[in-house]
PDB file of C-alpha atoms in Angstrom:
ATOM      1  CA  MET A 953       0.000   0.000   0.000  1.00 48.00           C
ATOM      2  CA  ARG A 954       2.803   2.362   0.952  1.00 47.00           C
ATOM      3  CA  THR A 955       4.673   1.540  -2.279  1.00 48.00           C
ATOM      4  CA  HIS A 956       1.601   2.279  -4.377  1.00 49.00           C
ATOM      5  CA  THR A 957       1.093   5.580  -2.546  1.00 47.00           C
ATOM      6  CA  THR A 958       4.731   6.558  -3.034  1.00 47.00           C
ATOM      7  CA  THR A 959       4.589   5.710  -6.734  1.00 48.00           C
ATOM      8  CA  SER A 960       1.408   7.723  -7.149  1.00 48.00           C
ATOM      9  CA  MET A 961       2.964  10.724  -5.396  1.00 47.00           C
ATOM     10  CA  ARG A 962       6.022  10.557  -7.643  1.00 50.00           C
ATOM     11  CA  SER A 963       3.840  10.381 -10.742  1.00 49.00           C
ATOM     12  CA  PHE A 964       1.836  13.359  -9.502  1.00 43.00           C
ATOM     13  CA  ALA A 965       5.036  15.298  -8.801  1.00 44.00           C
ATOM     14  CA  ARG A 966       6.292  14.595 -12.328  1.00 47.00           C
ATOM     15  CA  PHE A 967       2.953  15.795 -13.691  1.00 42.00           C
ATOM     16  CA  ILE A 968       3.161  19.020 -11.679  1.00 40.00           C
ATOM     17  CA  LEU A 969       6.713  19.668 -12.907  1.00 40.00           C
ATOM     18  CA  ALA A 970       5.713  18.984 -16.504  1.00 41.00           C
ATOM     19  CA  PHE A 971       2.716  21.284 -16.160  1.00 39.00           C
ATOM     20  CA  ALA A 972       4.880  24.009 -14.625  1.00 38.00           C
ATOM     21  CA  PHE A 973       7.338  23.709 -17.519  1.00 38.00           C
ATOM     22  CA  VAL A 974       4.582  23.997 -20.105  1.00 39.00           C
ATOM     23  CA  ALA A 975       3.041  26.924 -18.231  1.00 39.00           C
ATOM     24  CA  ALA A 976       6.408  28.675 -18.061  1.00 39.00           C
ATOM     25  CA  SER A 977       6.973  28.077 -21.777  1.00 38.00           C
ATOM     26  CA  SER A 978       3.537  29.452 -22.547  1.00 40.00           C
ATOM     27  CA  ALA A 979       4.119  32.492 -20.355  1.00 41.00           C
ATOM     28  CA  PHE A 980       7.535  33.404 -21.706  1.00 51.00           C
ATOM     29  CA  GLY A 981       7.523  31.889 -25.206  1.00 79.00           C
ATOM     30  CA  GLN A 982       6.992  33.589 -28.527  1.00 93.00           C
ATOM     31  CA  ALA A 983       3.337  33.485 -29.455  1.00 95.00           C
ATOM     32  CA  ILE A 984       0.518  35.151 -31.352  1.00 95.00           C
ATOM     33  CA  VAL A 985      -2.442  35.841 -29.066  1.00 95.00           C
ATOM     34  CA  LEU A 986      -5.771  35.544 -30.853  1.00 95.00           C
ATOM     35  CA  LYS A 987      -8.867  37.544 -29.952  1.00 94.00           C
ATOM     36  CA  ASP A 988     -10.566  34.378 -28.693  1.00 93.00           C
ATOM     37  CA  GLY A 989      -7.752  33.962 -26.147  1.00 92.00           C
ATOM     38  CA  ASN A 990      -5.940  31.112 -27.882  1.00 92.00           C
ATOM     39  CA  ARG A 991      -2.186  31.273 -28.450  1.00 93.00           C
ATOM     40  CA  VAL A 992      -0.296  30.214 -31.539  1.00 94.00           C
ATOM     41  CA  PHE A 993       3.328  29.593 -30.634  1.00 93.00           C
ATOM     42  CA  SER A 994       6.202  30.433 -32.972  1.00 91.00           C
ATOM     43  CA  SER A 995       6.822  26.739 -33.666  1.00 91.00           C
ATOM     44  CA  GLU A 996       3.267  26.471 -35.007  1.00 92.00           C
ATOM     45  CA  PHE A 997       3.281  29.162 -37.678  1.00 93.00           C
ATOM     46  CA  SER A 998       5.321  30.453 -40.583  1.00 93.00           C
ATOM     47  CA  ILE A 999       5.140  33.487 -42.831  1.00 93.00           C
ATOM     48  CA  GLN A1000       4.878  32.783 -46.532  1.00 92.00           C
ATOM     49  CA  PRO A1001       6.544  34.876 -49.267  1.00 90.00           C
ATOM     50  CA  ASP A1002       3.164  36.445 -50.034  1.00 90.00           C
ATOM     51  CA  GLY A1003       2.846  37.594 -46.398  1.00 90.00           C
ATOM     52  CA  LYS A1004       0.251  35.038 -45.302  1.00 93.00           C
ATOM     53  CA  ILE A1005       0.603  33.688 -41.765  1.00 94.00           C
ATOM     54  CA  VAL A1006       0.112  29.931 -41.980  1.00 94.00           C
ATOM     55  CA  ARG A1007      -0.602  27.873 -38.874  1.00 92.00           C
ATOM     56  CA  THR A1008       0.354  24.203 -38.873  1.00 91.00           C
ATOM     57  CA  ILE A1009      -1.122  21.731 -36.363  1.00 87.00           C
ATOM     58  CA  GLN A1010       0.273  18.231 -35.974  1.00 81.00           C
ATOM     59  CA  ILE A1011      -2.462  15.631 -35.396  1.00 80.00           C
ATOM     60  CA  GLY A1012      -0.828  12.253 -35.028  1.00 79.00           C
ATOM     61  CA  GLU A1013       1.011  11.655 -38.273  1.00 82.00           C
ATOM     62  CA  ASN A1014      -1.118  14.181 -40.116  1.00 84.00           C
ATOM     63  CA  LYS A1015      -0.728  17.930 -40.429  1.00 87.00           C
ATOM     64  CA  ALA A1016      -3.484  20.486 -40.775  1.00 89.00           C
ATOM     65  CA  THR A1017      -2.799  24.003 -42.014  1.00 90.00           C
ATOM     66  CA  SER A1018      -4.843  27.172 -41.925  1.00 91.00           C
ATOM     67  CA  VAL A1019      -4.259  30.840 -42.707  1.00 94.00           C
ATOM     68  CA  LEU A1020      -4.468  33.250 -39.769  1.00 92.00           C
ATOM     69  CA  ASP A1021      -6.412  36.414 -40.529  1.00 92.00           C
ATOM     70  CA  LYS A1022      -4.596  39.416 -39.036  1.00 91.00           C
ATOM     71  CA  LYS A1023      -7.997  40.751 -37.988  1.00 93.00           C
ATOM     72  CA  ASN A1024      -8.188  37.891 -35.491  1.00 94.00           C
ATOM     73  CA  ILE A1025      -4.832  38.710 -33.861  1.00 95.00           C
ATOM     74  CA  GLU A1026      -5.113  40.522 -30.537  1.00 95.00           C
ATOM     75  CA  SER A1027      -1.416  40.901 -29.704  1.00 95.00           C
ATOM     76  CA  LEU A1028       2.022  39.333 -29.693  1.00 95.00           C
ATOM     77  CA  GLU A1029       3.653  37.773 -26.659  1.00 95.00           C
ATOM     78  CA  TRP A1030       7.270  38.178 -27.622  1.00 94.00           C
ATOM     79  CA  PRO A1031      10.308  38.572 -25.340  1.00 94.00           C
ATOM     80  CA  TYR A1032      13.216  40.867 -26.232  1.00 94.00           C
ATOM     81  CA  PRO A1033      14.082  39.912 -29.839  1.00 95.00           C
ATOM     82  CA  ALA A1034      17.205  37.862 -30.421  1.00 95.00           C
ATOM     83  CA  GLU A1035      17.923  40.070 -33.454  1.00 96.00           C
ATOM     84  CA  LEU A1036      18.564  43.100 -31.224  1.00 96.00           C
ATOM     85  CA  THR A1037      20.911  41.167 -28.943  1.00 96.00           C
ATOM     86  CA  GLU A1038      22.738  39.440 -31.795  1.00 97.00           C
ATOM     87  CA  SER A1039      23.165  42.627 -33.842  1.00 96.00           C
ATOM     88  CA  ALA A1040      24.545  44.539 -30.848  1.00 95.00           C
ATOM     89  CA  ASP A1041      27.077  41.747 -30.319  1.00 96.00           C
ATOM     90  CA  LEU A1042      28.073  41.810 -34.003  1.00 95.00           C
ATOM     91  CA  LEU A1043      28.501  45.593 -33.960  1.00 94.00           C
ATOM     92  CA  ALA A1044      30.693  45.271 -30.872  1.00 94.00           C
ATOM     93  CA  LYS A1045      32.869  42.865 -32.867  1.00 94.00           C
ATOM     94  CA  GLY A1046      33.131  45.310 -35.762  1.00 92.00           C
ATOM     95  CA  LYS A1047      30.926  43.159 -38.022  1.00 94.00           C
ATOM     96  CA  THR A1048      28.585  45.909 -39.169  1.00 94.00           C
ATOM     97  CA  ASP A1049      27.398  44.246 -42.389  1.00 95.00           C
ATOM     98  CA  ASP A1050      26.460  41.071 -40.516  1.00 96.00           C
ATOM     99  CA  ALA A1051      24.534  43.135 -37.948  1.00 96.00           C
ATOM    100  CA  ILE A1052      22.633  44.898 -40.745  1.00 97.00           C
ATOM    101  CA  ALA A1053      21.678  41.530 -42.271  1.00 97.00           C
ATOM    102  CA  VAL A1054      20.368  40.227 -38.923  1.00 97.00           C
ATOM    103  CA  LEU A1055      18.312  43.363 -38.298  1.00 97.00           C
ATOM    104  CA  LYS A1056      16.907  43.305 -41.833  1.00 96.00           C
ATOM    105  CA  LYS A1057      15.678  39.769 -41.265  1.00 96.00           C
ATOM    106  CA  GLY A1058      14.030  40.828 -38.001  1.00 96.00           C
ATOM    107  CA  ARG A1059      12.515  43.898 -39.631  1.00 95.00           C
ATOM    108  CA  ASP A1060      11.021  41.803 -42.436  1.00 95.00           C
ATOM    109  CA  PHE A1061       9.469  39.410 -39.899  1.00 95.00           C
ATOM    110  CA  PHE A1062       7.936  41.974 -37.552  1.00 95.00           C
ATOM    111  CA  GLU A1063       6.721  44.112 -40.449  1.00 94.00           C
ATOM    112  CA  HIS A1064       3.945  41.548 -40.940  1.00 93.00           C
ATOM    113  CA  PHE A1065       2.635  42.436 -37.450  1.00 93.00           C
ATOM    114  CA  GLU A1066       2.993  46.223 -37.717  1.00 89.00           C
ATOM    115  CA  GLY A1067       0.340  47.979 -35.647  1.00 89.00           C
ATOM    116  CA  ILE A1068      -0.338  44.936 -33.440  1.00 94.00           C
ATOM    117  CA  GLU A1069       0.249  45.335 -29.701  1.00 94.00           C
ATOM    118  CA  GLY A1070       3.449  43.731 -28.454  1.00 94.00           C
ATOM    119  CA  ASN A1071       5.149  44.011 -31.827  1.00 93.00           C
ATOM    120  CA  TRP A1072       8.862  44.933 -31.937  1.00 96.00           C
ATOM    121  CA  TYR A1073       8.774  46.385 -35.449  1.00 95.00           C
ATOM    122  CA  VAL A1074       9.608  49.988 -34.502  1.00 94.00           C
ATOM    123  CA  ASP A1075      12.557  48.972 -32.296  1.00 95.00           C
ATOM    124  CA  ILE A1076      13.958  46.580 -34.889  1.00 96.00           C
ATOM    125  CA  TYR A1077      13.485  49.038 -37.744  1.00 95.00           C
ATOM    126  CA  PHE A1078      15.102  51.867 -35.812  1.00 94.00           C
ATOM    127  CA  ALA A1079      18.088  49.696 -34.909  1.00 95.00           C
ATOM    128  CA  TYR A1080      18.334  48.695 -38.571  1.00 96.00           C
ATOM    129  CA  ILE A1081      18.524  52.325 -39.736  1.00 95.00           C
ATOM    130  CA  GLU A1082      21.123  53.134 -37.060  1.00 94.00           C
ATOM    131  CA  ALA A1083      23.237  50.166 -38.185  1.00 94.00           C
ATOM    132  CA  LEU A1084      22.967  51.308 -41.814  1.00 94.00           C
ATOM    133  CA  ASN A1085      24.082  54.767 -40.737  1.00 91.00           C
ATOM    134  CA  GLN A1086      26.981  53.395 -38.723  1.00 90.00           C
ATOM    135  CA  GLY A1087      27.989  51.235 -41.674  1.00 90.00           C
ATOM    136  CA  GLY A1088      28.150  54.235 -43.986  1.00 88.00           C
ATOM    137  CA  LYS A1089      25.122  53.196 -46.078  1.00 92.00           C
ATOM    138  CA  PHE A1090      24.237  56.843 -46.595  1.00 90.00           C
ATOM    139  CA  ASP A1091      21.832  56.473 -49.539  1.00 92.00           C
ATOM    140  CA  ASP A1092      19.886  53.688 -47.817  1.00 94.00           C
ATOM    141  CA  VAL A1093      19.499  55.801 -44.683  1.00 93.00           C
ATOM    142  CA  VAL A1094      18.214  58.817 -46.622  1.00 93.00           C
ATOM    143  CA  LYS A1095      15.692  56.658 -48.502  1.00 93.00           C
ATOM    144  CA  SER A1096      14.428  55.126 -45.250  1.00 92.00           C
ATOM    145  CA  LEU A1097      13.994  58.349 -43.277  1.00 90.00           C
ATOM    146  CA  PRO A1098      10.441  59.209 -44.469  1.00 92.00           C
ATOM    147  CA  ALA A1099       9.184  55.787 -43.336  1.00 91.00           C
ATOM    148  CA  LEU A1100      11.063  56.149 -40.054  1.00 90.00           C
ATOM    149  CA  ARG A1101       9.556  59.575 -39.341  1.00 90.00           C
ATOM    150  CA  ALA A1102       6.060  58.197 -40.006  1.00 91.00           C
ATOM    151  CA  LEU A1103       6.356  55.652 -37.177  1.00 90.00           C
ATOM    152  CA  LYS A1104       5.138  56.245 -33.642  1.00 90.00           C
ATOM    153  CA  LEU A1105       8.439  56.895 -31.900  1.00 91.00           C
ATOM    154  CA  SER A1106       9.243  57.136 -28.208  1.00 90.00           C
ATOM    155  CA  ASP A1107      10.908  60.275 -26.843  1.00 90.00           C
ATOM    156  CA  ALA A1108      14.221  58.420 -26.718  1.00 88.00           C
ATOM    157  CA  GLN A1109      13.851  57.364 -30.346  1.00 91.00           C
ATOM    158  CA  LYS A1110      12.975  60.908 -31.380  1.00 92.00           C
ATOM    159  CA  MET A1111      16.229  62.042 -29.806  1.00 91.00           C
ATOM    160  CA  ARG A1112      18.129  59.313 -31.665  1.00 91.00           C
ATOM    161  CA  LEU A1113      16.414  60.417 -34.881  1.00 92.00           C
ATOM    162  CA  ARG A1114      17.853  63.890 -34.319  1.00 92.00           C
ATOM    163  CA  ILE A1115      21.300  62.284 -34.199  1.00 92.00           C
ATOM    164  CA  ILE A1116      20.730  60.464 -37.489  1.00 93.00           C
ATOM    165  CA  GLN A1117      19.540  63.694 -39.141  1.00 92.00           C
ATOM    166  CA  LEU A1118      22.533  65.572 -37.754  1.00 93.00           C
ATOM    167  CA  ASP A1119      24.827  62.873 -39.084  1.00 91.00           C
ATOM    168  CA  ILE A1120      23.284  63.309 -42.536  1.00 91.00           C
ATOM    169  CA  GLU A1121      23.841  67.057 -42.275  1.00 90.00           C
ATOM    170  CA  ARG A1122      27.431  66.344 -41.292  1.00 89.00           C
ATOM    171  CA  GLN A1123      27.893  64.439 -44.563  1.00 87.00           C
ATOM    172  CA  THR A1124      26.091  66.904 -46.829  1.00 87.00           C
ATOM    173  CA  SER A1125      26.791  70.338 -45.378  1.00 85.00           C
ATOM    174  CA  SER A1126      29.908  72.478 -45.297  1.00 89.00           C
ATOM    175  CA  ASP A1127      28.591  74.317 -42.224  1.00 92.00           C
ATOM    176  CA  TYR A1128      30.965  72.456 -39.942  1.00 92.00           C
ATOM    177  CA  MET A1129      30.653  74.897 -37.073  1.00 93.00           C
ATOM    178  CA  GLY A1130      26.845  74.638 -37.182  1.00 93.00           C
ATOM    179  CA  VAL A1131      27.030  70.843 -36.904  1.00 94.00           C
ATOM    180  CA  ILE A1132      29.421  70.996 -33.940  1.00 95.00           C
ATOM    181  CA  VAL A1133      27.323  73.619 -32.157  1.00 95.00           C
ATOM    182  CA  GLU A1134      24.175  71.536 -32.537  1.00 94.00           C
ATOM    183  CA  ALA A1135      25.978  68.391 -31.395  1.00 95.00           C
ATOM    184  CA  GLN A1136      27.316  70.185 -28.312  1.00 94.00           C
ATOM    185  CA  GLY A1137      23.824  71.522 -27.620  1.00 93.00           C
ATOM    186  CA  ILE A1138      22.342  68.005 -27.642  1.00 93.00           C
ATOM    187  CA  LEU A1139      25.164  66.803 -25.375  1.00 93.00           C
ATOM    188  CA  LYS A1140      23.957  69.304 -22.775  1.00 93.00           C
ATOM    189  CA  GLU A1141      20.421  67.887 -22.994  1.00 89.00           C
ATOM    190  CA  THR A1142      21.229  64.261 -22.272  1.00 89.00           C
ATOM    191  CA  ASP A1143      23.444  61.915 -20.328  1.00 89.00           C
ATOM    192  CA  ASP A1144      22.443  58.884 -22.395  1.00 91.00           C
ATOM    193  CA  SER A1145      25.730  57.147 -23.195  1.00 93.00           C
ATOM    194  CA  ALA A1146      24.528  55.782 -26.546  1.00 91.00           C
ATOM    195  CA  ILE A1147      23.509  59.253 -27.742  1.00 92.00           C
ATOM    196  CA  CYS A1148      26.697  60.841 -26.399  1.00 94.00           C
ATOM    197  CA  ALA A1149      28.890  58.262 -28.138  1.00 95.00           C
ATOM    198  CA  SER A1150      27.074  58.924 -31.430  1.00 93.00           C
ATOM    199  CA  LEU A1151      27.504  62.682 -31.044  1.00 95.00           C
ATOM    200  CA  TRP A1152      31.224  62.442 -30.349  1.00 96.00           C
ATOM    201  CA  ALA A1153      31.607  60.315 -33.478  1.00 95.00           C
ATOM    202  CA  ILE A1154      29.965  63.135 -35.467  1.00 95.00           C
ATOM    203  CA  ILE A1155      32.130  65.806 -33.802  1.00 96.00           C
ATOM    204  CA  ALA A1156      35.276  63.769 -34.474  1.00 96.00           C
ATOM    205  CA  ASP A1157      34.390  63.372 -38.135  1.00 95.00           C
ATOM    206  CA  VAL A1158      33.836  67.115 -38.539  1.00 95.00           C
ATOM    207  CA  HIS A1159      37.283  67.795 -37.078  1.00 96.00           C
ATOM    208  CA  THR A1160      38.691  65.204 -39.489  1.00 96.00           C
ATOM    209  CA  ARG A1161      37.079  66.970 -42.433  1.00 94.00           C
ATOM    210  CA  LYS A1162      38.647  70.218 -41.217  1.00 95.00           C
ATOM    211  CA  LYS A1163      42.011  68.425 -40.871  1.00 96.00           C
ATOM    212  CA  GLU A1164      42.105  69.288 -37.187  1.00 96.00           C
ATOM    213  CA  TRP A1165      43.850  66.037 -36.378  1.00 97.00           C
ATOM    214  CA  GLU A1166      44.527  66.567 -32.684  1.00 97.00           C
ATOM    215  CA  LYS A1167      40.912  67.512 -31.956  1.00 97.00           C
ATOM    216  CA  ALA A1168      39.672  64.619 -34.077  1.00 97.00           C
ATOM    217  CA  LEU A1169      41.886  62.129 -32.238  1.00 97.00           C
ATOM    218  CA  LEU A1170      40.715  63.285 -28.819  1.00 97.00           C
ATOM    219  CA  ALA A1171      37.072  63.169 -29.921  1.00 97.00           C
ATOM    220  CA  TYR A1172      37.373  59.625 -31.291  1.00 97.00           C
ATOM    221  CA  LEU A1173      39.136  58.438 -28.140  1.00 97.00           C
ATOM    222  CA  ARG A1174      36.382  59.804 -25.911  1.00 96.00           C
ATOM    223  CA  ILE A1175      34.122  56.995 -27.158  1.00 96.00           C
ATOM    224  CA  PRO A1176      36.117  53.997 -25.847  1.00 95.00           C
ATOM    225  CA  VAL A1177      37.360  55.927 -22.797  1.00 95.00           C
ATOM    226  CA  PHE A1178      34.129  57.520 -21.542  1.00 95.00           C
ATOM    227  CA  TYR A1179      31.435  55.493 -23.309  1.00 93.00           C
ATOM    228  CA  GLY A1180      33.024  52.065 -23.463  1.00 87.00           C
ATOM    229  CA  THR A1181      29.720  50.442 -22.495  1.00 90.00           C
ATOM    230  CA  GLN A1182      28.499  51.340 -25.995  1.00 91.00           C
ATOM    231  CA  MET A1183      30.498  48.489 -27.440  1.00 92.00           C
ATOM    232  CA  GLN A1184      28.873  48.774 -30.862  1.00 91.00           C
ATOM    233  CA  ARG A1185      30.529  52.187 -31.293  1.00 93.00           C
ATOM    234  CA  VAL A1186      34.004  51.261 -30.031  1.00 95.00           C
ATOM    235  CA  PRO A1187      35.541  49.341 -32.996  1.00 95.00           C
ATOM    236  CA  GLU A1188      34.809  52.094 -35.514  1.00 94.00           C
ATOM    237  CA  ALA A1189      36.029  54.807 -33.118  1.00 96.00           C
ATOM    238  CA  GLU A1190      39.291  52.953 -32.486  1.00 97.00           C
ATOM    239  CA  LEU A1191      39.894  52.443 -36.206  1.00 97.00           C
ATOM    240  CA  ASN A1192      39.260  56.131 -36.934  1.00 97.00           C
ATOM    241  CA  ALA A1193      41.583  57.111 -34.096  1.00 97.00           C
ATOM    242  CA  ALA A1194      44.318  54.943 -35.638  1.00 97.00           C
ATOM    243  CA  LYS A1195      43.727  56.511 -39.070  1.00 97.00           C
ATOM    244  CA  THR A1196      44.027  59.941 -37.468  1.00 97.00           C
ATOM    245  CA  LEU A1197      47.390  58.973 -35.969  1.00 97.00           C
ATOM    246  CA  VAL A1198      48.536  58.133 -39.499  1.00 97.00           C
ATOM    247  CA  LYS A1199      47.406  61.592 -40.661  1.00 96.00           C
ATOM    248  CA  MET A1200      49.444  63.056 -37.804  1.00 96.00           C
ATOM    249  CA  LYS A1201      52.458  61.043 -39.043  1.00 96.00           C
ATOM    250  CA  ARG A1202      52.616  59.187 -35.743  1.00 96.00           C
ATOM    251  CA  TYR A1203      53.207  55.959 -37.630  1.00 96.00           C
ATOM    252  CA  GLU A1204      54.638  53.839 -34.809  1.00 96.00           C
ATOM    253  CA  ASP A1205      51.728  54.765 -32.528  1.00 96.00           C
ATOM    254  CA  ALA A1206      49.254  54.034 -35.305  1.00 96.00           C
ATOM    255  CA  ASN A1207      50.942  50.705 -36.034  1.00 96.00           C
ATOM    256  CA  ALA A1208      50.518  49.566 -32.418  1.00 95.00           C
ATOM    257  CA  PHE A1209      46.908  50.753 -32.383  1.00 94.00           C
ATOM    258  CA  LEU A1210      46.118  48.943 -35.636  1.00 97.00           C
ATOM    259  CA  ALA A1211      47.741  45.730 -34.420  1.00 96.00           C
ATOM    260  CA  ARG A1212      45.485  45.729 -31.363  1.00 95.00           C
ATOM    261  CA  ILE A1213      42.397  46.332 -33.520  1.00 96.00           C
ATOM    262  CA  ILE A1214      43.288  43.391 -35.773  1.00 97.00           C
ATOM    263  CA  GLU A1215      43.693  41.163 -32.717  1.00 96.00           C
ATOM    264  CA  SER A1216      40.536  42.421 -30.974  1.00 95.00           C
ATOM    265  CA  TYR A1217      38.090  42.138 -33.890  1.00 95.00           C
ATOM    266  CA  PRO A1218      39.111  39.106 -35.981  1.00 95.00           C
ATOM    267  CA  GLY A1219      37.095  38.400 -39.103  1.00 93.00           C
ATOM    268  CA  SER A1220      35.510  41.867 -39.162  1.00 94.00           C
ATOM    269  CA  THR A1221      35.497  44.652 -41.730  1.00 92.00           C
ATOM    270  CA  VAL A1222      37.228  46.824 -39.141  1.00 94.00           C
ATOM    271  CA  ALA A1223      40.066  44.294 -38.822  1.00 95.00           C
ATOM    272  CA  ASP A1224      40.374  44.001 -42.622  1.00 96.00           C
ATOM    273  CA  THR A1225      40.669  47.774 -42.971  1.00 96.00           C
ATOM    274  CA  ALA A1226      43.176  47.918 -40.105  1.00 96.00           C
ATOM    275  CA  THR A1227      45.291  45.236 -41.815  1.00 97.00           C
ATOM    276  CA  LYS A1228      45.477  47.315 -45.012  1.00 96.00           C
ATOM    277  CA  GLU A1229      46.297  50.490 -43.073  1.00 96.00           C
ATOM    278  CA  LYS A1230      49.013  48.681 -41.121  1.00 96.00           C
ATOM    279  CA  ALA A1231      50.607  47.317 -44.298  1.00 96.00           C
ATOM    280  CA  ALA A1232      50.684  50.817 -45.798  1.00 96.00           C
ATOM    281  CA  ILE A1233      52.788  52.238 -42.936  1.00 95.00           C
ATOM    282  CA  ALA A1234      54.965  49.177 -42.264  1.00 92.00           C
ATOM    283  CA  GLY A1235      58.387  50.187 -40.946  1.00 87.00           C
ATOM    284  CA  MET A1236      57.659  53.918 -40.891  1.00 94.00           C
ATOM    285  CA  LYS A1237      58.805  55.937 -37.873  1.00 94.00           C
ATOM    286  CA  ASN A1238      57.012  58.721 -36.026  1.00 92.00           C
ATOM    287  CA  VAL A1239      57.592  62.193 -37.430  1.00 90.00           C
ATOM    288  CA  ASP A1240      57.725  64.988 -34.871  1.00 76.00           C
ATOM    289  CA  GLU A1241      55.200  67.801 -35.223  1.00 63.00           C
ATOM    290  CA  GLU A1242      57.689  70.377 -36.449  1.00 54.00           C
ATOM    291  CA  ALA A1243      59.071  68.081 -39.154  1.00 57.00           C
ATOM    292  CA  ALA A1244      55.557  67.049 -40.144  1.00 55.00           C
ATOM    293  CA  ALA A1245      54.568  70.703 -40.499  1.00 54.00           C
ATOM    294  CA  GLU A1246      57.641  71.363 -42.653  1.00 57.00           C
ATOM    295  CA  GLY A1247      56.770  68.339 -44.777  1.00 54.00           C
ATOM    296  CA  ASP A1248      53.252  69.639 -45.322  1.00 52.00           C
ATOM    297  CA  ALA A1249      54.679  73.013 -46.326  1.00 51.00           C
ATOM    298  CA  LYS A1250      56.906  71.503 -49.056  1.00 52.00           C
ATOM    299  CA  PRO A1251      55.495  71.885 -52.575  1.00 52.00           C
ATOM    300  CA  LYS A1252      54.183  68.778 -54.276  1.00 46.00           C
ATOM    301  CA  GLU A1253      56.023  67.457 -57.295  1.00 48.00           C
ATOM    302  CA  GLY A1254      55.442  69.740 -60.261  1.00 48.00           C
ATOM    303  CA  GLU A1255      54.335  72.706 -58.134  1.00 50.00           C
ATOM    304  CA  PRO A1256      56.429  75.897 -57.881  1.00 50.00           C
ATOM    305  CA  ALA A1257      58.157  76.539 -54.588  1.00 49.00           C
ATOM    306  CA  LYS A1258      56.611  79.172 -52.372  1.00 46.00           C
ATOM    307  CA  ALA A1259      58.446  82.481 -52.215  1.00 45.00           C
ATOM    308  CA  THR A1260      60.293  83.132 -48.962  1.00 42.00           C
ATOM    309  CA  GLU A1261      60.767  86.488 -47.350  1.00 43.00           C
ATOM    310  CA  THR A1262      64.368  87.721 -47.083  1.00 42.00           C
ATOM    311  CA  LYS A1263      65.696  90.799 -45.374  1.00 41.00           C
ATOM    312  CA  PRO A1264      67.820  93.153 -47.469  1.00 41.00           C
ATOM    313  CA  LYS A1265      71.447  93.228 -46.566  1.00 40.00           C
ATOM    314  CA  ALA A1266      72.576  96.292 -44.720  1.00 37.00           C
TER     315      ALA A1266
END
């Protein structure tokens, strides 16, 4: 009798654990919630090329399929998308193109549920545009802006949109001072590290365009030093800092910087670019500032020498 009771209790305990597991999966899994209260889990549906959401139910050895009408969808139960986590990790490794591809896939998926509660479309799409911008896909960013502005954005996203628009202005305008002033103004409005890192990247680029190498270097280095938690911004900032050292003719310093980038971000576009930059300055020594300035003052081949002032002899 005792053995039977013990066996029954163990069976009941296993049932409770199994039920708890299923309940937990239902609570935290990825699912479409229908207006009748039923849930269709991600393993039960697929999206066809024509945009139809097809539900597949396994009944013994047979499968039954049906098309879900979006009018019958109440909401999505979807945890933080893997695409956002994966893309952030790829950006931190300097693999911008891979991050863009991941976010595009997520954007295409969630676009089918645009306007439905619990959908991550806006977040994914915004991250996608930011990745395009960071990857230098200027034309794609400009084309996407009207659609981005039409979305219902949070206050934080509206601020990030200002950064994207300022970055476009940075690339299309010769009003360098205006861009820096606006960037510094936004810096005073926020302490968000992601926004600050983006702004310093813009400021650094403006100084680069003005050939203000020292200011550009310091601006680029602010990103890994003060905003190192924004790992997706660090590889690009470090590469640009190394390129600036080359412009300053600090070749040995640049060489060491580039070597560390190659080691830190293997298999990335950043590492590939660093490898080419490193090969171009192989064996070159630092040039002191005075000599560098004299070198810049020398006429290029084929150009007449600049006239020098001489005092008349007494």
